[in-house]
Each structure stands twice: as structure tokens, then as C-alpha cells.
Amino acid sequence: MLNEKVENALNEQINAELWSAYLYLSMSMNFQAKGLSGIANWFYIQFREEQDHARIFMNYINRRGGRVRLAPIAGVDTEWDRPIDAFAATLAHEQKVTAMINNLYALAASENDYATCDQLKWFVSEQVEEEETAQGYIDKLTLVGDNGMGIYMLDQELGARVYNTPAPLATAE
Ligand code: FEO
């Protein structure tokens, strides 16, 4: 059984994951409208992954006898002029999510809720990957600058990204 503090924090995390999904969907639509379909594809997959993150937490709350309480999702920006602006916003956002996951882990540990700590370990590793990936594209886009051919090639690369079900959902469903 989840204690109330941990349950509330998990519900806040679900809201943050769904907000992340909304943010990346907005980025995807922004670049689709600008004709950068590969970058749009990358952010669309990111949108799907964030919904998966929320789903993992929702499944977990229900398995532990808690209640999922979905709260309103705040609005997101709708305009990013250049791909590098979106990846910089992505990195800044993922750093905030990392801090939230760390705080959640610390709370669960302080409440002797080791099952929640165990569940969070996958997210701790996932956040390392999320930040590393965003930083990697910032580095590439910094190198490319305003070079149209470079942006075109990166758009091709990002267009090749395919969706994979994250491990905690692949084994649970
Ligand atoms: Fe769900 Fe991008 O962290």
C-alpha cells in the first residue's frame, strides 16, 4: 500500500510526464509545419515515450493499491524558430524532470518505500539518456549553424528514429 505522501508525489509526476508529452507534441507540430518532417518525427516519438512514462507510473500506483488522480495539464509554448531552440528547451526541461525524479526517490527512501525506489531506478537511468541525447543534438546543431545542407542531413537522421516500447511497459502489458 502506498502512503499518501508518496502517492501524491507520484500523481504529480504523472502530470509532469503528461505535460512533457504535450510539450514535445507541440514541438513536433511546429517543425512539421516548417517542413522539417524528420525533426517532427523525432519529437513525435518523444511525445509517445512521455505518455509511456506516465502510463508506467499509473500502472504502478494501481498495482500498489493507490489511486491515480489526473489533474489539468498546463499550456505549452507553440513556437520554436530553429531546431536548436527546441533542443535547448528540451534539455532544460529534462534537467527539471531529473530533479523531480531525484526528489521523488529521496522521498520514497525517507518513507522506507523501497518498492517505489526500485520502480524509480529505471527513470533515473532514463533521465541520463534523455539529457545526453538532447545535449548531443545541441552539439550537432551548434556545429551545423545556419548551414542548410547540415540541417537537411540532420533532419534525415532524426527522421529515421523509430518508436520502441519502454522496457517496464513491454514486460508489464
Ligand atoms: Fe519522462 Fe523525458 O522524461
Short mmCIF file of C-alpha atoms and ligand atoms in Angstrom, two decimals:
data_model
loop_
_atom_site.label_atom_id
_atom_site.label_comp_id
_atom_site.label_asym_id
_atom_site.label_seq_id
_atom_site.Cartn_x
_atom_site.Cartn_y
_atom_site.Cartn_z
CA MET A 1 0.00 0.00 0.00
CA LEU A 2 1.32 3.43 -0.91
CA ASN A 3 1.45 6.07 1.76
CA GLU A 4 -0.32 9.35 0.99
CA LYS A 5 2.81 11.47 0.56
CA VAL A 6 4.35 9.09 -1.95
CA GLU A 7 1.02 8.64 -3.77
CA ASN A 8 0.61 12.41 -4.12
CA ALA A 9 4.16 12.81 -5.40
CA LEU A 10 3.64 10.01 -7.94
CA ASN A 11 0.46 11.72 -9.15
CA GLU A 12 2.40 14.99 -9.56
CA GLN A 13 4.99 13.09 -11.57
CA ILE A 14 2.25 11.72 -13.86
CA ASN A 15 1.13 15.29 -14.52
CA ALA A 16 4.73 16.31 -15.29
CA GLU A 17 5.16 13.40 -17.71
CA LEU A 18 1.92 14.28 -19.49
CA TRP A 19 3.00 17.93 -19.64
CA SER A 20 6.28 16.73 -21.21
CA ALA A 21 4.26 14.77 -23.77
CA TYR A 22 2.25 17.90 -24.58
CA LEU A 23 5.45 19.97 -24.92
CA TYR A 24 7.03 17.52 -27.38
CA LEU A 25 3.82 17.20 -29.37
CA SER A 26 3.82 20.99 -29.71
CA MET A 27 7.45 20.90 -30.90
CA SER A 28 6.60 18.13 -33.37
CA MET A 29 3.73 20.13 -34.87
CA ASN A 30 5.91 23.27 -35.03
CA PHE A 31 8.59 21.53 -37.13
CA GLN A 32 6.08 19.63 -39.24
CA ALA A 33 4.57 23.00 -40.18
CA LYS A 34 8.06 24.26 -41.09
CA GLY A 35 8.71 21.31 -43.43
CA LEU A 36 11.26 19.59 -41.17
CA SER A 37 9.48 16.23 -41.08
CA GLY A 38 12.43 14.30 -39.61
CA ILE A 39 12.69 16.59 -36.59
CA ALA A 40 8.90 16.44 -36.30
CA ASN A 41 9.15 12.64 -36.28
CA TRP A 42 11.77 12.70 -33.53
CA PHE A 43 9.63 14.88 -31.28
CA TYR A 44 6.51 12.84 -32.06
CA ILE A 45 8.27 9.72 -30.78
CA GLN A 46 9.35 11.71 -27.76
CA PHE A 47 5.67 12.60 -27.23
CA ARG A 48 4.75 8.89 -27.29
CA GLU A 49 7.55 8.00 -24.87
CA GLU A 50 6.39 10.59 -22.35
CA GLN A 51 2.88 9.13 -22.46
CA ASP A 52 4.52 5.77 -21.76
CA HIS A 53 6.33 7.25 -18.76
CA ALA A 54 3.01 8.46 -17.37
CA ARG A 55 1.48 5.04 -18.04
CA ILE A 56 4.29 3.28 -16.13
CA PHE A 57 3.55 5.43 -13.08
CA MET A 58 -0.20 4.93 -13.44
CA ASN A 59 0.19 1.14 -13.63
CA TYR A 60 2.48 1.26 -10.62
CA ILE A 61 0.06 3.28 -8.46
CA ASN A 62 -2.76 0.85 -9.24
CA ARG A 63 -0.58 -2.19 -8.54
CA ARG A 64 0.22 -0.73 -5.11
CA GLY A 65 -3.42 -0.11 -4.20
CA GLY A 66 -3.26 3.65 -4.72
CA ARG A 67 -5.46 5.94 -6.80
CA VAL A 68 -4.49 7.75 -9.97
CA ARG A 69 -5.76 11.32 -9.94
CA LEU A 70 -5.36 13.14 -13.24
CA ALA A 71 -5.01 16.91 -12.91
CA PRO A 72 -5.27 19.60 -15.62
CA ILE A 73 -2.27 19.88 -17.92
CA ALA A 74 -0.83 23.40 -18.23
CA GLY A 75 -0.33 25.03 -21.62
CA VAL A 76 2.95 24.83 -23.56
CA ASP A 77 4.87 27.08 -25.96
CA THR A 78 3.92 26.72 -29.61
CA GLU A 79 6.80 28.35 -31.49
CA TRP A 80 10.48 27.48 -31.82
CA ASP A 81 12.23 29.29 -34.66
CA ARG A 82 15.22 26.98 -35.02
CA PRO A 83 15.74 23.29 -34.17
CA ILE A 84 18.50 24.26 -31.72
CA ASP A 85 15.99 26.38 -29.76
CA ALA A 86 13.75 23.34 -29.30
CA PHE A 87 16.61 21.07 -28.25
CA ALA A 88 17.86 23.69 -25.77
CA ALA A 89 14.33 23.88 -24.31
CA THR A 90 14.24 20.07 -24.26
CA LEU A 91 17.49 19.86 -22.30
CA ALA A 92 16.36 22.50 -19.79
CA HIS A 93 13.06 20.68 -19.33
CA GLU A 94 14.66 17.25 -18.92
CA GLN A 95 17.02 18.66 -16.28
CA LYS A 96 13.92 19.73 -14.33
CA VAL A 97 12.40 16.27 -14.74
CA THR A 98 15.63 14.71 -13.49
CA ALA A 99 15.42 16.86 -10.36
CA MET A 100 11.81 15.76 -9.85
CA ILE A 101 12.73 12.08 -10.18
CA ASN A 102 15.61 12.55 -7.71
CA ASN A 103 13.29 14.29 -5.23
CA LEU A 104 10.74 11.51 -5.62
CA TYR A 105 13.43 8.91 -4.99
CA ALA A 106 14.60 10.77 -1.88
CA LEU A 107 11.02 10.99 -0.59
CA ALA A 108 10.36 7.28 -1.19
CA ALA A 109 13.62 6.37 0.58
CA SER A 110 12.77 8.61 3.55
CA GLU A 111 9.38 6.86 3.82
CA ASN A 112 11.04 3.40 3.70
CA ASP A 113 9.15 2.73 0.45
CA TYR A 114 11.83 0.65 -1.28
CA ALA A 115 9.42 -0.74 -3.88
CA THR A 116 8.93 2.81 -5.19
CA CYS A 117 12.71 3.38 -5.12
CA ASP A 118 13.10 0.21 -7.17
CA GLN A 119 10.49 1.39 -9.69
CA LEU A 120 12.23 4.75 -9.96
CA LYS A 121 15.62 3.24 -10.82
CA TRP A 122 14.58 2.81 -14.47
CA PHE A 123 13.66 6.51 -14.58
CA VAL A 124 17.00 7.55 -13.05
CA SER A 125 18.80 5.81 -15.95
CA GLU A 126 16.27 7.09 -18.50
CA GLN A 127 16.96 10.68 -17.42
CA VAL A 128 20.71 10.23 -18.03
CA GLU A 129 19.82 9.17 -21.58
CA GLU A 130 17.28 11.99 -22.08
CA GLU A 131 19.79 14.68 -21.11
CA GLU A 132 22.64 13.08 -23.05
CA THR A 133 20.54 12.82 -26.22
CA ALA A 134 19.31 16.44 -26.07
CA GLN A 135 22.88 17.68 -25.44
CA GLY A 136 24.12 15.57 -28.37
CA TYR A 137 21.72 17.27 -30.79
CA ILE A 138 22.57 20.71 -29.38
CA ASP A 139 26.24 19.94 -30.10
CA LYS A 140 25.49 18.81 -33.65
CA LEU A 141 23.25 21.80 -34.37
CA THR A 142 25.90 24.16 -32.97
CA LEU A 143 28.40 22.69 -35.44
CA VAL A 144 25.91 22.96 -38.31
CA GLY A 145 24.95 26.57 -37.55
CA ASP A 146 22.75 28.04 -40.29
CA ASN A 147 24.07 25.67 -42.96
CA GLY A 148 21.02 24.44 -44.89
CA MET A 149 22.66 21.21 -46.04
CA GLY A 150 23.63 20.40 -42.45
CA ILE A 151 20.07 20.98 -41.22
CA TYR A 152 18.75 18.86 -44.10
CA MET A 153 21.08 15.97 -43.20
CA LEU A 154 20.20 16.14 -39.52
CA ASP A 155 16.51 16.17 -40.45
CA GLN A 156 17.11 12.94 -42.40
CA GLU A 157 18.89 11.39 -39.40
CA LEU A 158 16.10 12.29 -36.98
CA GLY A 159 13.51 11.02 -39.44
CA ALA A 160 14.96 7.52 -39.05
CA ARG A 161 14.09 7.31 -35.36
CA VAL A 162 11.57 4.54 -34.62
CA TYR A 163 9.35 4.07 -31.59
CA ASN A 164 10.20 1.31 -29.12
CA THR A 165 8.02 0.32 -26.18
CA PRO A 166 9.99 1.08 -22.99
CA ALA A 167 11.09 -2.00 -21.03
CA PRO A 168 8.77 -1.53 -18.00
CA LEU A 169 5.71 -1.48 -20.30
CA ALA A 170 6.97 -4.20 -22.63
CA THR A 171 7.19 -6.63 -19.73
CA ALA A 172 4.00 -5.43 -17.94
CA GLU A 173 1.49 -5.50 -20.82
FE1 FEO B 1 9.66 11.35 -18.99
FE2 FEO B 1 11.59 12.94 -20.79
O1 FEO B 1 11.20 12.24 -19.13
#
